Short mmCIF file of C-alpha atoms in Angstrom, two decimals:
data_model
loop_
_atom_site.label_atom_id
_atom_site.label_comp_id
_atom_site.label_asym_id
_atom_site.label_seq_id
_atom_site.Cartn_x
_atom_site.Cartn_y
_atom_site.Cartn_z
CA MET A 9 172.63 25.89 -7.36
CA ALA A 10 170.33 24.71 -10.08
CA GLN A 11 168.50 21.59 -9.50
CA SER A 12 169.06 18.58 -11.84
CA ILE A 13 166.47 17.51 -14.39
CA GLU A 14 165.40 14.97 -12.42
CA GLU A 15 164.58 16.71 -9.19
CA ILE A 16 162.79 19.44 -11.44
CA LYS A 17 160.61 16.62 -13.00
CA ALA A 18 159.80 15.38 -9.65
CA GLY A 19 158.08 18.82 -8.42
CA LEU A 20 156.17 19.25 -11.25
CA GLU A 21 152.37 18.40 -11.66
CA SER A 22 152.44 16.01 -14.76
CA PRO A 23 150.32 17.17 -17.77
CA THR A 24 146.97 15.18 -18.66
CA HIS A 25 145.62 17.07 -22.06
CA LYS A 26 145.63 20.22 -24.03
CA VAL A 27 142.76 22.32 -25.60
CA VAL A 28 142.55 22.39 -28.91
CA ASN A 29 139.97 24.99 -30.39
CA GLY A 30 137.96 24.45 -27.21
CA GLU A 31 138.19 20.84 -27.46
CA GLN A 32 140.12 18.96 -24.21
CA VAL A 33 142.79 16.73 -26.21
CA ASP A 34 144.27 13.91 -23.89
CA LEU A 35 147.99 13.14 -24.12
CA THR A 36 149.56 10.37 -24.56
CA ALA A 37 151.85 8.65 -22.34
CA GLU A 38 155.08 9.80 -25.06
CA GLU A 39 153.56 13.00 -24.96
CA VAL A 40 153.41 13.44 -21.58
CA GLU A 41 156.91 12.45 -20.68
CA ALA A 42 158.13 14.51 -23.63
CA THR A 43 156.34 17.84 -22.24
CA LEU A 44 158.04 16.99 -18.82
CA ASN A 45 160.83 16.73 -20.40
CA THR A 46 160.57 20.33 -21.90
CA TRP A 47 159.45 21.89 -18.83
CA ALA A 48 162.14 20.52 -17.02
CA GLU A 49 164.75 21.68 -19.60
CA ASN A 50 163.16 24.80 -19.38
CA GLU A 51 163.22 25.41 -15.62
CA ARG A 52 166.37 24.66 -15.20
CA ASP A 53 167.79 27.03 -18.04
CA ARG A 54 165.74 29.22 -16.01
CA GLN A 55 167.86 28.91 -13.05
CA LEU A 56 170.97 28.86 -14.95
CA ASP A 57 170.25 32.08 -16.35
CA GLU A 58 169.34 33.60 -12.73
CA GLU A 59 172.43 32.40 -11.24
CA ALA A 60 174.54 33.83 -14.17
CA ASN A 61 172.53 36.90 -14.87
CA GLY A 62 170.55 37.37 -11.90
CA TYR A 63 172.70 40.12 -10.50
CA LYS A 64 172.41 41.79 -13.74
CA VAL A 65 168.17 42.24 -13.01
CA ALA A 66 168.86 42.76 -9.36
CA ARG A 67 171.17 45.87 -10.02
CA LYS A 68 168.76 47.20 -12.69
CA TYR A 69 166.41 47.49 -10.51
CA ALA A 70 168.32 48.82 -7.37
CA TYR A 71 169.99 51.79 -9.55
CA ALA A 72 168.33 55.20 -8.85
CA SER A 73 166.95 56.73 -11.73
CA ILE A 74 168.89 58.65 -14.16
CA GLN A 75 167.55 61.45 -13.46
CA ASP A 76 168.54 61.11 -9.79
CA GLN A 77 171.89 59.85 -10.45
CA LEU A 78 172.38 62.88 -12.79
CA ASP A 79 171.22 64.97 -9.52
CA MET A 80 173.71 63.00 -7.41
CA GLN A 81 176.65 63.79 -9.92
CA TYR A 82 175.53 67.54 -9.71
CA TRP A 83 175.76 68.17 -6.08
CA ASP A 84 178.93 65.44 -5.76
CA ASN A 85 180.41 67.99 -8.45
CA VAL A 86 179.41 71.36 -6.43
CA ASN A 87 179.73 69.72 -2.72
CA GLY A 88 182.87 67.68 -3.05
CA THR A 89 180.95 64.79 -1.72
CA THR A 90 180.99 60.85 -2.98
CA THR A 91 177.39 60.10 -2.86
CA TRP A 92 176.67 58.86 -6.45
CA LYS A 93 180.07 56.89 -6.73
CA ASP A 94 178.58 55.31 -3.02
CA HIS A 95 175.62 54.12 -4.68
CA ILE A 96 177.02 52.43 -7.27
CA ALA A 97 179.35 50.86 -4.90
CA GLN A 98 176.65 49.91 -2.84
CA VAL A 99 174.48 48.10 -5.52
CA LYS A 100 177.08 46.39 -6.86
CA SER A 101 178.43 45.30 -3.60
CA ASP A 102 174.65 44.15 -2.72
CA ASN A 103 174.33 42.64 -5.91
CA PRO A 104 177.79 40.74 -6.58
CA LYS A 105 178.59 39.24 -9.65
CA PRO A 106 179.33 35.43 -9.50
CA ALA A 107 182.57 34.11 -9.30
CA MET B 3 95.03 27.15 -49.83
CA SER B 4 97.46 29.69 -50.72
CA SER B 5 96.51 33.23 -51.53
CA GLU B 6 98.30 36.37 -52.88
CA LEU B 7 97.73 40.08 -53.02
CA LYS B 8 99.64 41.67 -55.27
CA VAL B 9 99.63 45.38 -54.97
CA ASP B 10 102.36 48.35 -55.62
CA THR B 11 101.57 50.37 -52.86
CA ILE B 12 99.81 50.02 -49.33
CA SER B 13 98.84 53.72 -47.71
CA GLU B 14 97.67 54.26 -44.24
CA LYS B 15 93.73 54.85 -44.19
CA THR B 16 93.82 57.13 -41.00
CA SER B 17 96.25 60.31 -41.01
CA ALA B 18 99.94 58.85 -39.11
CA ALA B 19 98.39 55.67 -38.45
CA GLY B 20 100.87 53.97 -40.53
CA VAL B 21 99.95 50.17 -41.87
CA THR B 22 100.02 46.93 -39.82
CA ILE B 23 100.31 43.49 -40.99
CA ASP B 24 99.86 40.36 -38.66
CA GLY B 25 101.17 42.53 -35.80
CA VAL B 26 103.92 44.65 -37.03
CA LYS B 27 103.29 48.09 -37.69
CA LEU B 28 104.70 49.96 -40.64
CA LYS B 29 105.36 53.70 -39.96
CA ASP B 30 106.72 57.07 -42.08
CA ASN B 31 109.03 54.46 -43.29
CA ALA B 32 109.81 52.58 -40.66
CA VAL B 33 109.54 49.26 -39.20
CA GLU B 34 107.87 49.37 -35.68
CA THR B 35 108.11 45.69 -33.97
CA ASN B 36 110.00 44.32 -30.60
CA THR B 37 111.61 41.41 -32.34
CA ILE B 38 113.34 40.22 -35.30
CA SER B 39 113.85 36.34 -35.49
CA GLU B 40 116.00 34.36 -38.34
CA GLY B 41 113.82 32.76 -40.64
CA THR B 42 116.25 29.99 -41.25
CA SER B 43 117.76 28.04 -38.06
CA GLY B 44 121.79 29.00 -37.49
CA SER B 45 121.15 32.00 -39.90
CA GLY B 46 120.95 35.43 -38.44
CA VAL B 47 119.61 38.22 -39.31
CA THR B 48 121.31 40.43 -41.67
CA ILE B 49 120.70 44.33 -41.60
CA ASP B 50 122.28 46.22 -44.19
CA SER B 51 125.20 43.43 -44.58
CA VAL B 52 125.24 43.41 -41.05
CA LEU B 53 125.08 40.28 -39.66
CA LEU B 54 123.48 39.52 -36.39
CA LYS B 55 123.61 36.26 -35.11
CA ASP B 56 123.70 34.34 -31.41
CA GLY B 57 123.37 37.90 -29.42
CA VAL B 58 126.56 39.39 -31.41
CA ALA B 59 126.61 41.74 -34.18
CA HIS B 60 128.87 40.17 -36.82
CA SER B 61 130.44 43.40 -37.75
CA GLY B 62 133.46 45.05 -36.37
CA LEU B 63 135.05 42.67 -33.68
CA VAL B 64 133.87 39.17 -33.82
CA LYS B 65 134.40 36.33 -31.75
CA LEU B 66 136.16 33.66 -33.28
CA ALA B 67 137.38 31.32 -30.47
CA SER B 68 137.52 31.05 -27.02
CA SER B 69 139.25 28.49 -24.53
CA THR B 70 139.31 27.76 -20.86
CA ALA B 71 142.38 26.01 -19.20
CA SER B 72 141.94 23.76 -16.82
CA SER B 73 145.12 22.45 -15.59
CA SER B 74 145.71 22.56 -19.21
CA SER B 75 149.50 22.16 -20.76
CA GLU B 76 148.80 24.78 -23.71
CA LEU B 77 145.50 26.26 -25.49
CA VAL B 78 146.02 26.09 -29.47
CA PHE B 79 143.59 28.12 -31.84
CA ASP B 80 143.85 26.70 -35.19
CA ASN B 81 142.80 28.08 -38.15
CA PHE B 82 140.45 31.00 -36.77
CA ALA B 83 142.47 33.65 -39.24
CA ASP B 84 140.85 34.76 -42.26
CA LYS B 85 142.84 37.02 -44.41
CA ASP B 86 139.83 38.09 -46.34
CA THR B 87 137.32 38.59 -43.74
CA TYR B 88 139.42 39.88 -40.84
CA SER B 89 142.60 42.88 -40.87
CA GLY B 90 143.48 41.86 -37.47
CA TYR B 91 142.97 40.27 -34.37
CA LYS B 92 142.50 41.13 -30.57
CA ILE B 93 143.26 38.49 -28.31
CA TYR B 94 141.94 38.92 -24.66
CA PHE B 95 143.52 36.86 -22.02
CA SER B 96 141.99 36.82 -18.51
CA TYR B 97 142.93 35.63 -15.29
CA LEU B 98 145.61 33.21 -16.89
CA LYS B 99 147.23 31.46 -13.85
CA ALA B 100 150.45 29.50 -13.67
CA ALA B 101 150.47 26.05 -12.13
CA THR B 102 154.12 26.63 -11.51
CA ASP B 103 156.12 29.52 -9.66
CA ASN B 104 158.28 31.89 -11.88
CA VAL B 105 157.90 30.65 -15.47
CA GLU B 106 157.02 32.83 -18.63
CA LEU B 107 153.84 33.15 -20.97
CA ARG B 108 155.06 32.00 -24.79
CA GLY B 109 153.24 32.43 -27.74
CA VAL B 110 153.77 30.60 -31.06
CA PHE B 111 151.93 31.34 -34.75
CA ARG B 112 150.49 28.45 -36.58
CA THR B 113 150.35 27.68 -39.93
CA SER B 114 147.11 26.08 -41.68
CA ALA B 115 148.90 22.68 -41.40
CA PRO B 116 148.41 23.08 -38.49
CA ALA B 117 152.16 23.36 -37.47
CA ASP B 118 154.18 25.96 -35.29
CA VAL B 119 156.21 28.17 -37.18
CA THR B 120 159.67 28.12 -36.22
CA GLY B 121 162.71 30.53 -36.53
CA THR B 122 164.18 33.52 -34.87
CA TYR B 123 161.15 35.53 -32.82
CA VAL B 124 162.46 38.91 -32.17
CA GLY B 125 161.21 41.95 -29.39
CA SER B 126 161.80 44.41 -27.35
CA SER B 127 160.08 45.99 -24.68
CA ALA B 128 159.83 48.95 -22.58
CA TYR B 129 158.54 48.97 -18.79
CA ALA B 130 157.95 51.57 -15.59
CA PHE B 131 157.34 50.44 -12.29
CA MET B 132 153.92 52.00 -10.98
CA SER B 133 154.75 52.45 -7.33
CA THR B 134 158.62 53.21 -7.06
CA THR B 135 160.58 55.20 -9.56
CA GLY B 136 162.86 53.06 -12.34
CA SER B 137 161.92 52.44 -16.00
CA ALA B 138 163.91 51.25 -19.35
CA VAL B 139 163.89 49.87 -22.37
CA ASN B 140 164.74 46.43 -23.50
CA VAL B 141 165.89 45.64 -26.79
CA ASN B 142 167.32 42.57 -28.98
CA GLN B 143 165.02 40.42 -26.96
CA SER B 144 164.97 37.06 -29.00
CA THR B 145 164.13 33.59 -29.05
CA THR B 146 164.15 30.49 -31.09
CA ASP B 147 160.48 28.79 -32.23
CA TYR B 148 158.29 30.96 -29.91
CA ALA B 149 157.77 34.33 -28.63
CA GLN B 150 158.52 35.13 -25.11
CA MET B 151 155.43 36.80 -24.03
CA ILE B 152 155.40 37.88 -20.63
CA PRO B 153 158.63 36.73 -18.43
CA GLY B 154 158.35 36.40 -14.44
CA VAL B 155 155.03 35.01 -13.75
CA GLY B 156 153.82 33.54 -10.48
CA ASN B 157 151.76 31.42 -9.84
CA GLN B 158 149.41 33.32 -7.04
CA ASN B 159 146.06 34.61 -7.00
CA ALA B 160 147.34 38.15 -7.53
CA GLU B 161 149.93 37.20 -9.91
CA THR B 162 147.43 36.14 -12.76
CA LEU B 163 147.34 37.70 -16.13
CA SER B 164 145.02 39.87 -17.95
CA PHE B 165 145.57 42.05 -20.75
CA VAL B 166 145.11 42.58 -24.99
CA ALA B 167 147.26 41.31 -27.54
CA GLU B 168 146.76 43.39 -31.22
CA VAL B 169 147.96 40.57 -33.60
CA PHE B 170 148.47 41.19 -37.37
CA LEU B 171 149.31 38.14 -39.52
CA PRO B 172 151.24 37.71 -42.96
CA ASP B 173 148.44 36.83 -45.69
CA GLY B 174 151.21 34.90 -47.70
CA THR B 175 151.85 37.85 -49.41
CA ASN B 176 152.53 41.20 -47.24
CA GLY B 177 153.69 41.56 -43.88
CA ILE B 178 154.91 39.62 -40.90
CA ALA B 179 153.81 38.14 -37.97
CA GLU B 180 153.58 40.50 -35.11
CA MET B 181 151.74 40.81 -31.70
CA ASN B 182 151.77 43.95 -30.11
CA PHE B 183 150.32 44.12 -26.34
CA ILE B 184 150.70 46.07 -23.15
CA TYR B 185 150.20 44.58 -19.66
CA ARG B 186 150.63 45.24 -15.87
CA ILE B 187 151.95 42.52 -13.25
CA LYS B 188 153.43 41.81 -10.08
CA GLU B 189 156.85 41.01 -10.60
CA HIS B 190 157.97 37.71 -9.27
CA THR B 191 161.60 38.83 -8.93
CA ASN B 192 160.55 41.63 -6.51
CA ASN B 193 156.80 42.28 -6.20
CA LEU B 194 156.84 45.37 -7.72
CA GLN B 195 153.64 46.55 -9.87
CA ALA B 196 155.48 47.53 -13.52
CA TYR B 197 153.67 48.38 -16.57
CA TYR B 198 155.40 47.03 -19.78
CA HIS B 199 154.91 47.46 -23.26
CA PHE B 200 156.30 44.54 -25.53
CA SER B 201 156.72 43.95 -29.33
CA ARG B 202 157.05 40.54 -31.01
CA ALA B 203 157.49 39.21 -34.31
CA ILE B 204 158.69 36.66 -36.62
CA ASP B 205 159.84 37.58 -40.47
CA THR B 206 157.57 34.86 -42.17
CA GLN B 207 155.51 35.46 -45.25
CA THR B 208 153.87 32.38 -44.73
CA GLU B 209 150.34 32.84 -44.55
CA VAL B 210 149.71 32.40 -40.78
CA LYS B 211 146.33 30.83 -39.47
CA GLY B 212 146.40 30.58 -35.74
CA MET B 213 148.53 30.78 -32.31
CA LYS B 214 149.07 28.50 -29.58
CA PHE B 215 149.85 29.75 -25.78
CA TYR B 216 151.50 28.03 -22.98
CA PHE B 217 153.81 28.53 -19.98
CA SER B 218 157.94 27.62 -20.19
CA SER B 219 157.06 24.84 -17.15
CA GLY B 220 154.03 23.44 -15.53
CA ASN B 221 150.58 23.72 -16.44
CA ILE B 222 148.01 26.44 -17.20
CA ALA B 223 146.16 26.11 -14.04
CA SER B 224 143.21 28.25 -15.16
CA GLY B 225 142.29 31.45 -17.07
CA ASP B 226 140.31 32.07 -20.81
CA ILE B 227 141.69 33.05 -23.48
CA THR B 228 139.53 34.87 -26.49
CA ILE B 229 139.95 35.85 -29.91
CA TYR B 230 138.01 38.01 -31.63
CA GLY B 231 138.74 39.27 -35.27
CA ILE B 232 138.47 42.77 -36.52
CA LYS B 233 136.27 42.79 -39.75
CA LYS B 234 137.34 44.54 -42.71
#
């Protein structure tokens, strides 16, 4: 479950400066707070996106290559097996879509 | 007391010996010497329009800017671009390390004001794993007010980023702001080595003069960014 903004902020190192054209420029207290808020919001967005869509990425990595899947389908057709269908089902069950 | 010698030609007296003036030998239409130094401090030496200055030949690839991160929130490079002098830019990212785990590197184009170029940055990418099967093309990767450069960046030593981006900028009339780059990354999500080809752009005709880079969350712990211009 995604962390709250405050939880994320608590885990971040506060920024102190940025570098502009090679020179260090110290941040004001307002800029530090604004940067921390932005970082926390970005991280929360990432966590929410991972919760909602992480299974898609995991499935993408887990699926065999298109060439291998075509090969599975050919031999399934020749031999009457279900290798390809089993592979797809396994990837889906290993990486379920969130309820 | 000054003295002056006015002649049209000085020729060698001894065959094949050339002519030596204050230790500098002129021979067979060439200058034979070990050192040529600038006459005016800071001006460098120009030979047939090629400027040699501070150990660098200022023609072809010209170093324009460089910054080192040290727990820095962002690295900003304003007004390095010059449309009259450079046809494009190469940006070298060396060992850029994130302070926070699982973040993305972002880039923003900057105007001369200087101010961020806001709006929709579009992009696509292609990847191939380097030690296992798997490759794909990712399309329609748009973001608002920034370009997503590299997602899934970890904060371990082996996860630092080193790559080169080719950047082309609109000159106020022609072109749009674009960056194209290839990189290798040890992906945070699965620890696999992958090779990516990215292209990012924003459809603006406003003259772009600079760029800035930062991670989506947390400081840039360390690393360098150096910008070179490709002289026309």
